[in-house]
Each structure stands twice: as C-alpha cells, then as structure tokens.
Coordinates of C-alpha atoms in Angstrom, one line a residue:
Chain A
X1 CA 88.6 21.7 62.2
X2 CA 90.7 20.4 64.4
X3 CA 90.0 17.5 66.2
X4 CA 93.5 17.0 68.5
X5 CA 94.7 20.3 69.1
X6 CA 97.8 20.5 66.8
X7 CA 99.1 24.0 68.2
X8 CA 99.0 25.5 64.5
X9 CA 97.2 23.8 62.5
X10 CA 99.2 25.0 59.1
X11 CA 98.3 25.6 55.8
X12 CA 100.6 26.1 52.8
X13 CA 97.8 30.0 52.9
X14 CA 98.6 30.0 56.5
X15 CA 102.3 29.7 56.3
X16 CA 101.9 32.8 53.5
X17 CA 99.7 35.1 55.7
X18 CA 102.4 34.3 58.4
X19 CA 105.3 35.6 56.2
X20 CA 103.5 38.3 55.2
X21 CA 102.5 39.2 58.8
X22 CA 106.1 39.3 59.7
X23 CA 107.5 41.1 56.6
X24 CA 104.6 43.5 57.6
X25 CA 106.0 44.3 61.6
X26 CA 109.7 44.0 60.2
X27 CA 108.8 46.8 57.2
X28 CA 107.2 49.2 60.1
X29 CA 109.8 48.6 62.5
X30 CA 112.7 49.2 60.1
X31 CA 111.3 52.3 58.5
X32 CA 109.9 53.4 62.3
X33 CA 113.8 52.9 63.5
X34 CA 115.7 54.0 60.4
X35 CA 113.2 57.6 60.2
X36 CA 113.7 58.2 63.2
X37 CA 117.5 57.6 63.3
X38 CA 118.3 60.2 60.3
X39 CA 115.8 62.7 60.9
X40 CA 117.1 64.5 63.9
X41 CA 119.7 67.1 64.2
X42 CA 123.2 66.3 64.7
X43 CA 123.4 65.8 68.6
X44 CA 119.8 65.6 69.3
X45 CA 119.1 61.3 68.3
X46 CA 116.5 59.6 70.2
X47 CA 117.8 57.4 72.7
X48 CA 117.7 53.3 70.9
X49 CA 115.0 52.4 73.4
X50 CA 113.0 55.2 73.2
X51 CA 113.2 54.6 69.3
X52 CA 111.4 51.0 70.1
X53 CA 109.0 52.1 73.0
X54 CA 107.2 54.4 70.0
X55 CA 107.6 51.8 67.3
X56 CA 105.9 49.2 68.9
X57 CA 103.8 50.8 70.8
X58 CA 102.4 52.4 67.8
X59 CA 102.4 48.9 65.5
X60 CA 100.3 47.8 68.8
X61 CA 98.0 50.4 67.8
X62 CA 97.5 49.8 64.3
X63 CA 97.6 46.4 64.3
X64 CA 95.2 46.2 66.8
X65 CA 92.9 49.1 64.5
X66 CA 92.9 46.4 61.4
X67 CA 92.4 43.5 63.7
X68 CA 88.8 45.1 64.9
X69 CA 88.5 46.3 61.1
X70 CA 88.8 42.6 59.4
X71 CA 85.3 40.8 61.1
X72 CA 83.1 43.6 59.5
X73 CA 85.3 43.4 56.2
X74 CA 84.1 39.8 56.0
X75 CA 80.9 40.9 56.5
X76 CA 81.0 43.0 53.7
X77 CA 83.2 40.8 51.5
X78 CA 83.9 37.3 50.8
X79 CA 87.4 38.2 49.8
X80 CA 88.5 39.2 54.0
X81 CA 87.8 35.7 54.7
X82 CA 91.0 34.6 54.7
X83 CA 91.7 37.1 56.8
X84 CA 89.3 35.9 59.6
X85 CA 90.5 32.9 59.2
X86 CA 94.3 33.7 60.0
X87 CA 93.6 37.0 61.9
X88 CA 94.5 35.1 65.8
X89 CA 98.4 34.8 65.0
X90 CA 97.9 38.5 64.1
X91 CA 96.0 39.1 67.3
X92 CA 98.9 36.9 69.3
X93 CA 101.7 39.1 67.7
X94 CA 99.6 42.2 68.6
X95 CA 100.0 41.0 71.4
X96 CA 104.0 40.4 71.4
X97 CA 104.7 43.9 70.2
X98 CA 102.3 44.9 72.8
X99 CA 104.5 43.3 75.6
X100 CA 107.9 44.3 74.1
X101 CA 106.2 48.2 74.2
X102 CA 104.8 47.8 77.6
X103 CA 108.5 46.2 78.9
X104 CA 110.1 48.5 77.5
X105 CA 108.5 51.2 79.4
X106 CA 108.6 49.6 82.6
X107 CA 112.2 48.6 82.6
X108 CA 113.3 52.4 81.5
X109 CA 111.0 54.7 82.8
X110 CA 109.8 52.9 85.9
X111 CA 112.9 50.7 87.1
X112 CA 116.5 51.9 88.5
X113 CA 114.7 53.5 90.9
X114 CA 113.3 52.7 94.5
X115 CA 110.4 51.9 94.1
X116 CA 109.2 48.2 92.5
X117 CA 108.4 49.1 88.7
X118 CA 105.4 47.8 88.3
X119 CA 104.1 49.7 92.1
X120 CA 105.7 52.8 90.1
X121 CA 103.0 52.2 86.9
X122 CA 99.9 52.4 89.4
X123 CA 101.8 55.4 92.6
X124 CA 104.2 57.4 90.2
X125 CA 101.4 59.7 88.8
X126 CA 98.4 59.8 91.3
X127 CA 96.1 62.0 89.3
X128 CA 93.5 60.0 88.9
X129 CA 91.0 62.3 89.5
X130 CA 92.2 64.5 86.7
X131 CA 91.0 64.1 82.8
X132 CA 94.8 65.8 81.1
X133 CA 96.9 64.2 84.1
X134 CA 95.6 60.7 83.7
X135 CA 98.0 57.9 84.7
X136 CA 97.8 56.8 80.8
X137 CA 100.2 54.2 81.4
X138 CA 97.1 52.4 83.8
X139 CA 95.1 52.1 81.0
X140 CA 98.1 50.5 78.8
X141 CA 98.7 47.9 81.2
X142 CA 95.2 47.2 81.5
X143 CA 94.5 46.7 78.2
X144 CA 97.9 44.5 77.6
X145 CA 96.2 42.1 80.4
X146 CA 93.2 41.7 78.1
X147 CA 95.5 41.1 75.3
X148 CA 97.7 38.5 77.2
X149 CA 94.2 36.3 78.3
X150 CA 93.1 36.4 74.9
X151 CA 96.5 35.3 73.5
X152 CA 96.8 32.9 76.3
X153 CA 93.3 31.2 74.9
X154 CA 93.3 32.1 71.8
X155 CA 94.0 28.2 70.8
X156 CA 90.6 25.7 70.2
X157 CA 91.8 23.7 73.2
X158 CA 90.4 26.6 75.4
X159 CA 87.5 27.4 73.1
X160 CA 86.4 23.7 73.3
X161 CA 86.9 23.4 76.9
X162 CA 85.8 27.4 78.4
X163 CA 82.4 26.7 76.3
X164 CA 82.2 29.2 73.2
X165 CA 79.9 31.2 75.1
X166 CA 82.0 31.8 77.8
X167 CA 85.0 31.9 75.2
X168 CA 83.1 34.4 73.2
X169 CA 82.8 36.6 75.6
X170 CA 85.8 36.3 76.9
X171 CA 87.3 37.4 73.6
X172 CA 84.6 40.5 73.0
X173 CA 87.1 42.0 75.8
X174 CA 89.0 43.0 72.9
X175 CA 86.4 45.5 72.5
X176 CA 87.3 47.1 75.7
X177 CA 91.1 46.6 75.2
X178 CA 91.1 48.4 72.3
X179 CA 89.0 51.5 74.2
X180 CA 91.8 51.4 76.9
X181 CA 94.0 52.0 74.2
X182 CA 92.6 54.7 72.2
X183 CA 92.5 56.4 75.9
X184 CA 96.2 55.5 76.6
X185 CA 97.4 57.3 73.6
X186 CA 95.0 60.4 73.8
X187 CA 95.8 60.7 77.3
X188 CA 99.4 60.4 76.9
X189 CA 101.1 60.6 73.0
X190 CA 98.8 63.1 72.1
X191 CA 99.4 65.3 75.3
X192 CA 103.0 65.5 73.9
X193 CA 103.0 65.1 70.3
X194 CA 101.5 68.1 68.9
X195 CA 101.4 67.4 65.4
X196 CA 98.3 67.0 64.0
X197 CA 99.3 64.0 62.3
X198 CA 98.9 62.1 65.6
X199 CA 95.8 62.7 66.3
X200 CA 94.3 62.5 62.7
X201 CA 95.6 58.5 63.0
X202 CA 93.8 57.9 66.5
X203 CA 90.5 59.7 65.4
X204 CA 91.1 57.4 61.7
X205 CA 91.3 54.2 63.1
X206 CA 89.1 54.2 66.1
X207 CA 86.4 55.9 64.0
X208 CA 87.0 53.0 60.5
X209 CA 86.8 50.8 63.7
X210 CA 83.4 52.0 65.0
X211 CA 82.1 53.2 61.2
X212 CA 82.7 49.8 60.0
X213 CA 80.6 47.8 62.9
X214 CA 77.9 49.8 62.6
X215 CA 77.4 49.3 58.7
X216 CA 77.5 46.0 59.6
X217 CA 75.4 45.9 62.3
X218 CA 72.9 48.1 60.9
X219 CA 73.2 45.3 57.9
X220 CA 72.5 42.4 59.5
X221 CA 69.1 43.6 61.3
X222 CA 66.6 41.3 59.8
X223 CA 63.3 41.7 60.3
X224 CA 61.3 38.7 62.3
X225 CA 60.2 36.6 59.5
X226 CA 55.8 36.3 60.6
X227 CA 54.5 32.9 61.1
X228 CA 52.6 32.3 58.0
X229 CA 51.2 28.7 57.3
X230 CA 50.2 27.2 60.6
X231 CA 53.0 28.2 62.5
X232 CA 55.6 27.2 59.8
X233 CA 57.7 30.3 58.5
X234 CA 58.0 31.5 54.9
X235 CA 61.8 31.2 53.7
X236 CA 61.6 31.3 50.4
X237 CA 60.2 30.9 46.9
X238 CA 62.2 27.6 45.7
X239 CA 63.4 29.4 42.8
X240 CA 65.2 32.0 44.8
X241 CA 66.8 28.9 46.4
X242 CA 70.5 28.9 45.2
X243 CA 71.9 25.6 45.3
X244 CA 74.4 24.4 47.7
X245 CA 74.0 28.2 49.8
X246 CA 71.4 28.5 52.7
X247 CA 68.5 31.4 53.6
X248 CA 68.7 32.7 57.5
X249 CA 65.6 33.0 58.8
X250 CA 64.9 34.8 61.9
X251 CA 62.2 33.6 64.0
X252 CA 60.4 35.5 67.1
X253 CA 62.3 33.1 69.9
X254 CA 65.4 30.9 69.4
X255 CA 68.3 31.0 67.1
X256 CA 68.8 32.1 63.5
X257 CA 67.9 29.2 61.2
X258 CA 69.8 28.3 58.2
X259 CA 67.4 26.8 55.2
X260 CA 70.1 25.0 52.2
X261 CA 69.6 23.4 48.7
X262 CA 71.4 21.0 48.0
X263 CA 70.4 20.0 45.0
X264 CA 66.9 18.6 45.1
X265 CA 67.0 18.8 49.1
X266 CA 65.9 21.5 51.2
X267 CA 67.0 21.1 55.1
X268 CA 67.6 23.3 57.9
X269 CA 69.5 24.3 61.0
X270 CA 70.9 26.4 63.5
X271 CA 72.7 29.0 61.8
X272 CA 75.0 29.4 65.0
X273 CA 78.0 27.2 64.4
X274 CA 79.2 25.3 68.0
X275 CA 82.8 26.4 67.4
X276 CA 83.1 30.6 67.6
X277 CA 79.3 30.8 67.0
X278 CA 79.6 31.8 63.0
X279 CA 77.1 32.3 60.6
X280 CA 76.7 29.0 58.9
X281 CA 74.0 30.7 56.5
X282 CA 76.8 32.5 55.1
X283 CA 78.2 29.3 54.0
X284 CA 78.5 26.8 51.5
X285 CA 77.6 23.4 51.0
X286 CA 81.1 21.8 50.5
X287 CA 81.7 17.3 50.2
X288 CA 78.1 17.2 51.7
X289 CA 78.3 19.0 54.5
X290 CA 77.4 22.6 55.8
X291 CA 80.8 24.7 55.8
X292 CA 81.0 27.7 58.3
X293 CA 82.6 30.6 56.4
X294 CA 84.3 31.5 59.7
X295 CA 86.3 28.8 60.6
X296 CA 85.7 25.8 58.0
X297 CA 83.7 23.7 60.8
X298 CA 81.0 21.4 58.9
X299 CA 78.0 19.3 59.7
X300 CA 76.1 17.5 57.9
X301 CA 72.6 18.9 57.0
X302 CA 70.7 15.9 57.7
X303 CA 71.3 15.4 61.5
X304 CA 73.4 18.5 62.0
X305 CA 75.9 16.2 63.4
X306 CA 80.0 16.8 62.3
X307 CA 81.1 13.9 60.8
X308 CA 83.6 11.7 62.1
X309 CA 85.8 12.4 64.1
X310 CA 84.5 15.4 65.0
X311 CA 81.1 15.5 67.8
X312 CA 80.2 19.1 67.2
X313 CA 76.4 19.2 67.1
X314 CA 73.9 22.1 66.2
X315 CA 70.1 21.5 66.0
X316 CA 67.7 20.4 63.6
X317 CA 64.8 22.3 61.7
X318 CA 61.5 20.6 59.6
X319 CA 61.0 21.7 56.2
X320 CA 58.4 21.5 53.6
X321 CA 57.3 23.1 50.4
X322 CA 54.0 24.2 49.6
X323 CA 53.2 25.3 45.9
X324 CA 57.0 26.2 45.0
X325 CA 57.7 28.0 48.6
X326 CA 59.8 26.9 51.4
X327 CA 58.7 26.6 54.8
X328 CA 60.4 26.0 58.3
X329 CA 59.0 25.0 61.4
X330 CA 60.1 27.0 64.0
X331 CA 60.6 24.6 66.5
X332 CA 63.9 23.3 67.1
X333 CA 64.9 19.6 67.4
X334 CA 67.5 18.6 69.8
X335 CA 71.5 19.0 68.7
X336 CA 71.9 16.2 66.1
X337 CA 68.7 15.0 66.1
X338 CA 67.9 13.2 62.5
X339 CA 65.4 14.9 59.9
X340 CA 64.0 14.1 56.4
X341 CA 65.2 16.6 53.7
X342 CA 62.0 17.9 51.7
X343 CA 62.7 16.2 48.7
X344 CA 61.9 18.5 45.6
X345 CA 59.6 17.0 42.9
X346 CA 57.2 18.2 40.5
X347 CA 54.4 17.6 42.8
X348 CA 55.7 20.5 45.4
X349 CA 57.7 22.5 43.1
Chain B
X1 CA 79.7 21.0 44.5
X2 CA 82.4 23.1 43.3
X3 CA 84.7 24.6 46.3
X4 CA 86.8 26.9 44.4
X5 CA 85.3 30.1 45.3
X6 CA 84.6 29.6 48.9
X7 CA 87.6 29.9 51.1
X8 CA 88.1 26.6 53.6
X9 CA 90.4 27.8 56.5
X10 CA 92.2 24.2 56.9
X11 CA 91.7 23.0 52.9
X12 CA 94.9 23.3 51.2
X13 CA 93.5 24.8 48.3
X14 CA 92.9 28.5 48.9
X15 CA 90.6 30.1 46.0
X16 CA 92.2 31.7 42.9
X17 CA 90.7 34.7 43.7
X18 CA 91.6 34.9 47.3
X19 CA 94.7 34.2 46.8
X20 CA 95.0 37.3 44.3
X21 CA 92.9 39.9 46.5
X22 CA 95.4 39.0 49.5
X23 CA 98.5 39.2 47.1
X24 CA 97.5 42.7 45.8
X25 CA 95.8 43.9 49.6
X26 CA 99.0 42.6 50.8
X27 CA 101.1 44.8 48.8
X28 CA 98.9 47.6 49.3
X29 CA 99.2 46.8 53.3
X30 CA 103.1 46.6 53.5
X31 CA 103.4 49.8 51.2
X32 CA 101.3 51.9 53.6
X33 CA 102.8 50.4 56.9
X34 CA 105.8 51.8 55.4
X35 CA 104.8 55.0 54.8
X36 CA 102.6 55.1 57.8
X37 CA 105.6 54.0 59.9
X38 CA 107.8 56.9 58.0
X39 CA 105.3 59.0 58.3
X40 CA 105.2 58.7 61.9
X41 CA 108.8 58.6 63.0
X42 CA 109.1 61.4 61.3
X43 CA 106.8 64.0 62.7
X44 CA 108.2 63.8 66.4
X45 CA 108.6 65.9 68.3
X46 CA 112.4 66.9 68.3
X47 CA 114.1 65.0 71.7
X48 CA 116.6 67.7 72.5
X49 CA 120.6 67.4 73.0
X50 CA 121.8 65.9 75.9
X51 CA 125.1 63.4 76.1
X52 CA 125.6 60.1 78.3
X53 CA 128.5 57.8 77.4
X54 CA 128.7 55.8 80.1
X55 CA 131.2 53.6 79.1
X56 CA 133.9 56.6 79.4
X57 CA 134.6 56.8 83.3
X58 CA 137.3 59.1 84.5
X59 CA 138.0 60.6 88.3
X60 CA 136.7 64.1 88.7
X61 CA 138.7 66.2 91.6
X62 CA 136.8 68.9 93.2
X63 CA 135.0 69.7 96.5
X64 CA 131.8 67.6 97.5
X65 CA 128.8 68.8 99.0
X66 CA 125.7 66.9 99.8
X67 CA 123.0 69.7 100.3
X68 CA 120.4 70.9 99.0
X69 CA 121.7 68.1 96.3
X70 CA 124.5 66.1 96.2
X71 CA 127.5 67.9 93.9
X72 CA 130.6 68.4 93.3
X73 CA 132.6 72.0 92.3
X74 CA 135.5 71.2 89.7
X75 CA 138.0 72.3 87.5
X76 CA 138.1 69.4 85.5
X77 CA 135.1 70.1 83.2
X78 CA 136.9 72.9 81.3
X79 CA 139.7 74.1 83.8
X80 CA 137.3 76.7 85.1
X81 CA 135.1 76.5 88.6
X82 CA 131.9 74.5 87.7
X83 CA 129.6 72.3 89.8
X84 CA 128.3 69.3 88.1
X85 CA 125.5 67.8 90.2
X86 CA 126.0 64.0 91.3
X87 CA 124.1 60.9 90.9
X88 CA 124.2 57.2 90.8
X89 CA 124.0 55.0 87.6
X90 CA 120.0 54.6 88.0
X91 CA 117.4 57.1 89.5
X92 CA 118.9 58.2 92.6
X93 CA 121.1 61.1 94.3
X94 CA 123.9 59.9 96.1
X95 CA 123.8 62.8 99.2
X96 CA 123.0 60.0 101.8
X97 CA 126.7 58.4 100.6
X98 CA 128.5 61.6 101.0
X99 CA 129.1 61.6 104.6
X100 CA 131.1 63.2 106.6
X101 CA 132.8 63.9 103.1
X102 CA 130.7 66.7 102.6
X103 CA 132.3 69.8 102.3
X104 CA 136.2 68.2 101.8
X105 CA 138.1 67.7 98.8
X106 CA 138.0 64.3 96.9
X107 CA 137.9 62.0 94.1
X108 CA 134.9 61.0 92.7
X109 CA 134.7 58.3 89.7
X110 CA 132.0 58.6 87.5
X111 CA 130.8 59.6 83.7
X112 CA 129.3 62.6 82.4
X113 CA 126.4 63.5 81.4
X114 CA 126.1 66.8 79.7
X115 CA 123.6 69.5 78.2
X116 CA 125.1 72.3 77.5
X117 CA 126.7 74.3 80.0
X118 CA 124.4 71.5 82.1
X119 CA 126.4 68.9 83.8
X120 CA 126.3 66.1 85.8
X121 CA 128.2 63.2 86.9
X122 CA 126.6 59.8 87.4
X123 CA 129.3 57.9 89.7
X124 CA 129.9 54.7 89.5
X125 CA 128.5 51.9 92.1
X126 CA 130.5 50.3 95.0
X127 CA 132.3 51.6 98.1
X128 CA 135.1 53.2 96.5
X129 CA 133.2 55.9 94.0
X130 CA 134.7 58.7 96.3
X131 CA 137.6 59.2 98.4
X132 CA 139.6 62.1 100.0
X133 CA 142.0 64.0 98.0
X134 CA 145.4 63.4 99.9
X135 CA 146.7 65.8 97.1
X136 CA 143.7 69.1 97.0
X137 CA 144.4 71.1 93.8
X138 CA 145.3 74.7 94.3
X139 CA 142.2 75.9 92.3
X140 CA 139.7 77.5 94.5
X141 CA 137.4 74.9 94.3
X142 CA 134.8 75.9 97.1
X143 CA 131.4 76.9 96.8
X144 CA 131.0 80.6 96.3
X145 CA 128.0 81.9 98.6
X146 CA 124.3 82.2 97.2
X147 CA 123.4 85.5 95.4
X148 CA 119.7 86.5 96.1
X149 CA 117.8 88.1 92.5
X150 CA 114.6 88.4 93.5
X151 CA 111.0 87.2 93.6
X152 CA 110.2 85.6 90.2
X153 CA 106.7 84.4 88.8
X154 CA 107.5 81.6 86.2
X155 CA 105.3 79.5 84.2
X156 CA 106.4 76.1 82.7
X157 CA 107.2 72.6 84.0
X158 CA 109.1 70.6 86.9
X159 CA 111.5 67.8 85.9
X160 CA 114.1 65.9 87.1
X161 CA 118.0 67.3 85.5
X162 CA 119.3 64.0 84.9
X163 CA 117.2 62.5 82.6
X164 CA 117.1 65.8 80.9
X165 CA 120.8 66.6 80.7
X166 CA 121.1 63.1 78.5
X167 CA 120.2 60.5 80.7
X168 CA 117.2 60.3 78.1
X169 CA 116.0 62.1 75.0
X170 CA 112.9 62.7 74.9
X171 CA 113.2 63.6 79.2
X172 CA 109.5 65.8 79.2
X173 CA 106.3 66.0 79.1
X174 CA 103.5 63.6 79.9
X175 CA 105.0 61.1 78.9
X176 CA 108.0 61.0 81.0
X177 CA 105.9 62.4 84.4
X178 CA 106.0 59.2 86.0
X179 CA 109.8 58.5 85.2
X180 CA 110.6 62.3 86.2
X181 CA 108.4 61.8 89.5
X182 CA 110.4 58.3 90.3
X183 CA 113.6 60.2 89.7
X184 CA 113.0 63.7 92.1
X185 CA 111.1 61.4 94.7
X186 CA 114.4 59.0 94.5
X187 CA 117.1 62.3 95.1
X188 CA 117.8 63.5 92.5
X189 CA 117.4 66.8 91.6
X190 CA 114.1 69.0 90.6
X191 CA 114.8 71.8 88.5
X192 CA 112.2 74.4 85.9
X193 CA 112.2 75.5 83.0
X194 CA 109.9 78.0 81.2
X195 CA 107.9 77.3 78.9
X196 CA 109.5 77.3 75.5
X197 CA 111.5 74.1 75.8
X198 CA 113.8 74.7 72.7
X199 CA 115.2 78.0 73.1
X200 CA 115.3 77.6 76.8
X201 CA 119.0 78.2 77.4
X202 CA 119.8 77.3 81.6
X203 CA 117.7 75.5 83.8
X204 CA 117.1 76.3 87.3
X205 CA 117.9 73.9 89.8
X206 CA 114.9 73.8 92.7
X207 CA 115.6 74.5 96.5
X208 CA 113.1 74.6 98.8
X209 CA 114.8 77.6 102.0
X210 CA 117.9 76.3 101.2
X211 CA 117.1 72.6 101.1
X212 CA 116.8 69.7 98.7
X213 CA 112.8 69.7 97.9
X214 CA 110.1 66.8 99.8
X215 CA 107.9 64.6 97.8
X216 CA 105.3 67.2 98.4
X217 CA 106.5 68.2 95.0
X218 CA 105.9 65.2 93.5
X219 CA 102.3 66.3 92.6
X220 CA 103.4 68.9 90.4
X221 CA 106.2 67.1 88.6
X222 CA 105.4 67.4 84.8
X223 CA 102.8 69.0 84.6
X224 CA 102.1 73.2 82.8
X225 CA 102.8 75.1 86.8
X226 CA 102.8 78.6 87.4
X227 CA 105.7 78.8 90.4
X228 CA 106.7 82.2 92.5
X229 CA 109.7 82.0 94.4
X230 CA 113.5 83.2 94.8
X231 CA 115.8 83.6 92.5
X232 CA 119.1 82.5 93.0
X233 CA 122.8 82.6 91.7
X234 CA 125.1 80.4 92.9
X235 CA 128.4 80.4 91.6
X236 CA 127.7 78.6 88.0
X237 CA 124.0 77.6 89.1
X238 CA 120.9 78.8 88.8
X239 CA 118.0 78.3 91.6
X240 CA 114.9 78.8 92.1
X241 CA 114.2 78.8 95.9
X242 CA 110.9 78.2 97.2
X243 CA 108.3 76.0 98.8
X244 CA 105.8 73.9 97.0
X245 CA 103.2 76.9 98.3
X246 CA 104.2 79.0 95.4
X247 CA 103.0 76.7 92.9
X248 CA 99.8 76.7 91.0
X249 CA 98.9 74.2 88.3
X250 CA 97.9 75.5 85.1

C-alpha cells in the first residue's frame, strides 16, 4: 500500500524478483548473441546490430507473452500472486527492451538516408492495402507507443490521479499492443524466417495467452444469486464460511459483494478494490483488515475504509443470519459508511 | 489470524510456500529462457557473405562515371580492370558529386565493400573524396561498350546493392524491404537476383533504357516479382535493362 508515492516501494522479495528478472534478460541476450555469433559459417556472420535487433525483438515478444499469462495464472493458483504483484517491473523492462529493438531498427534500417527515419517507417513501404506486403514496422511502432503510455503511467501516482477506471482502461491497451505485436511478427519476421520453430513459437505464445484468458473467464462467470428472503440474497450456510475468508455474491445489479467472516462476525463490502479493481473476496482478513490479493490494499470490515493514513473507501452492506444461513442486503451503503457486523450467536447459528 | 500463507506484496514477510515456488519457477524459467534463446538464434537463416571494413580507407585510381549510377573502373581490386560501384558512407549514391569529372581518370578515397566478385567503394565524406588523377595509369580503364545478351524473364527479388554487397547481413526479404527502398530512392543501384538466393553467383544491376531507375521502381522492392527485360554485359557487370512496366508482382 502506498501513501506518499515513493518511486519504488522496495521489499526484500521485490528486490529478489528484480534480480531474477534481470538475470533472465541477461541470460536470454547472452545465449541469443552467443549462438548467433558462433553458428554461422566463416564469413557469413550477422552484423552485431542486427543480432541485437533480433535478440531484443524476440525477447520483448516473449516477455509480453509471459506478462499476459500471469493474470490468469494468478486466478488459477495463489502461487502466482507474487508474480502478479511484481509484474509492473516486468512491464517496464519489456518496454525498455522493445524500445532498444525499435531504436536499433530505426537507426539501422531507416537512418543514414535522405528521409527522416520516423517518416521512413510510414512511407518507405506503401503497401498498406496488401496483407503479405503490409508495412509491419508500423504495427510495431504503434504497439511501442502503447507500451510507452503504460510504462509511463504505471506508478500508483497515475492510478490515483487518473482514477482507477481510466487508468484500468488505459492499461487494458496491453491486449491491443499484444495483438499488434503478433501481427508485427507474423507479417514481418515470419515472411523471411521460414523455419517452423518461429511459427510454432508465435502460435504457442499467442495461443497460450488466449487459452488462459478464456479458461479463467469461463471459470469466473458466476450465476447471479436470486433474491431469497424478502429481497436479501442468500450467501452460504454459516458452516461453509471459512474464518478470515469471504464468499462472493453477484446481485442482478451493481458490483459483486464480498461477505467475510472474521471469528464470530460477518460483514459485507464491495468486491472491487479501489486500487486496480482487484477481487477483494479472494483476499483475506489480515491484522483485522480485508486485504486485497493483488496488491495488498486494506479495508476495515465494518466501514470499508482503509486504515489511517490511507483514504480509500468501498461500499458496505447489511448482513444477517437466519437459522444458520447468511444473507446480505444487495443495496449498498455509501462507501465508508459504518455497518454493524452480524454477530454469530447460539440463537442465529 | 495467521498471514503466513497469504502473499502481501508490501509485506517484508513472504510466505515460505511462495518463496519455494518462486525459486522453482524462476530456475525453470531461466533454463527455458536460455534454451529458447539458443534455439531461436540457431534456426535463423544464414545472413549471407559480404564484408565492409570501414576503417580500411584507401585511395583507388581509375575512370569514373556518373551514369547510369556512380561507379569506377579500376585495376586496384585485383590488378585486372574491374568495375566498383560507388556510394556515400550512408544510404546514397554519389552521382551528383562526380560532376564534371565523369569520364575522367580520378583518384578517390574510400573503403571497400565486397561480396564475391561484387565490389562497391564507400567514399569518405567531405570535398577531398575525389580528385583528377595527374598521372593516369597506363592500363586501359575506359568503360567498354555494352553487349546485349537477349531478352529474359526472371523471377526473384529487387534489392539494393550496398546492403547485399556487405553493408548489412542479412540484406534481403521483407525485414529489409524498407531499408532497401530507402537506399534505392537515395540513388544506390538496384539489383535483381533470382529466387535461389543461396546459390546466386552474380547479381544483375538494374537500369531503365541505359539510365538509372526512377522512384517508380520502389513499390516492387523486396517483393517476389517476375521481370521481363534485356540482359546486357558491360565489362565485368551484368545489367538487366528494362522499364518498370516489365515488372509483375507475384
């Protein structure tokens, strides 16, 4: 949780994550450059800049593919939550790798001529109406701009100032960037490099991203809970409510509701974290606060407010227990409104 | 409430289960990364031969011409009269800089770009890259007459000579299309090679009625094309002379 917008809120794990990330990037580049340099017959070596262009380009694609797999993997297993929390640095690193790739391409392929290199990207190949001949560099350029906007606004400062909705919409642009990147590779490198390995890599990468998202989307589709008692929604039998955890309820209208049990108390809040829209109902009560599984933002159960000095607020809901069954009123209170928890007693349990 | 099994990003305490998984996944990812990089690099097409040692700047003596492209006929390559194309250090020809010296014996200064028997000299920047030779060599270095070899129809790719001779490796195909276009539009000679790029021995320099091609050629650069034109022999050069209307995209 951030309050004073430090550049990076380091933790031991985050430092460890970054070391592994940098090791991976270095290993890829060393391996790619090394094999490229020694594999060619004498007198047929790649020029060093062209090796770097290819190394950076393939690395950027693989990094972005991995980043897009993290979200759905974290929905499938909690073990990927640490990757989810730290993927921001991975995203910025991907942008920098892609930037180096683009910079070298612009310098090498579009520089040293009588045209402005940036203009050359758009006019040197005019076959915009042809699929095979399409100027694939333009697709990569647009993808790079999107990645730049995301990297530049990745800090929580921008999330708070743009608002979670706009920020989230902007960062959903990663899917457009990835689509452009797949087309960039398919209409560019794959038109020249005919080895099946490249087609398999592109297809496997893009296919895995699609499959994981479809799988988690299908798994995330929940039935709307019908009104079951004078307009109150049935949540679960009390015996099914795990201590410190929540059940997620989806009313016909409005946001999903997370109904938590903390010892002998039942409380309900909005399921949507105000930070990045994380699913609070998949979180846990830690130190008396509901804790978001994505980035650890916290809220008090009874009033939906973040503890001081934080200021985030979410809606609360009324609950009650009848014959051992937990119910929730789907009408939300104003965010930050105190709502008495329902206490579990011998009479209602 | 224990938080030992629940990852909280900002907490200094990372659950043991997450740490173990992270190390295992990290090792797996690093191994896969190295293998993947090696595999991707290993399966690349051969970039082709060609050399350009930019640091080896020499003086070259011979007869220079500006048409159809800037080139010099010289005996300094291997002792026999041969033709070397001329370029600037970047992506441009130097026809306009030859001026009144066209057809005369000159001394030029530049570095050699070479692929097999194909040669190009990248001349140095500045005004002193060319001067008239006060003591021309006794070897006959005048450009010979062009000999027609007949009309041919060939399938292949149009590329720029400088990159293919050795300025870039690789220097063909879709990934090099925009660079080739930029080179040709800036005055570097376009050339044609047939589809079998690995066994290609000689490139054909493309001309249009004896002159350099205009920008009308650019839309066909680096695409698979079929061309009908007249093959010609010009000393040690092979030319492919014909208008853009004789080119068909495949």
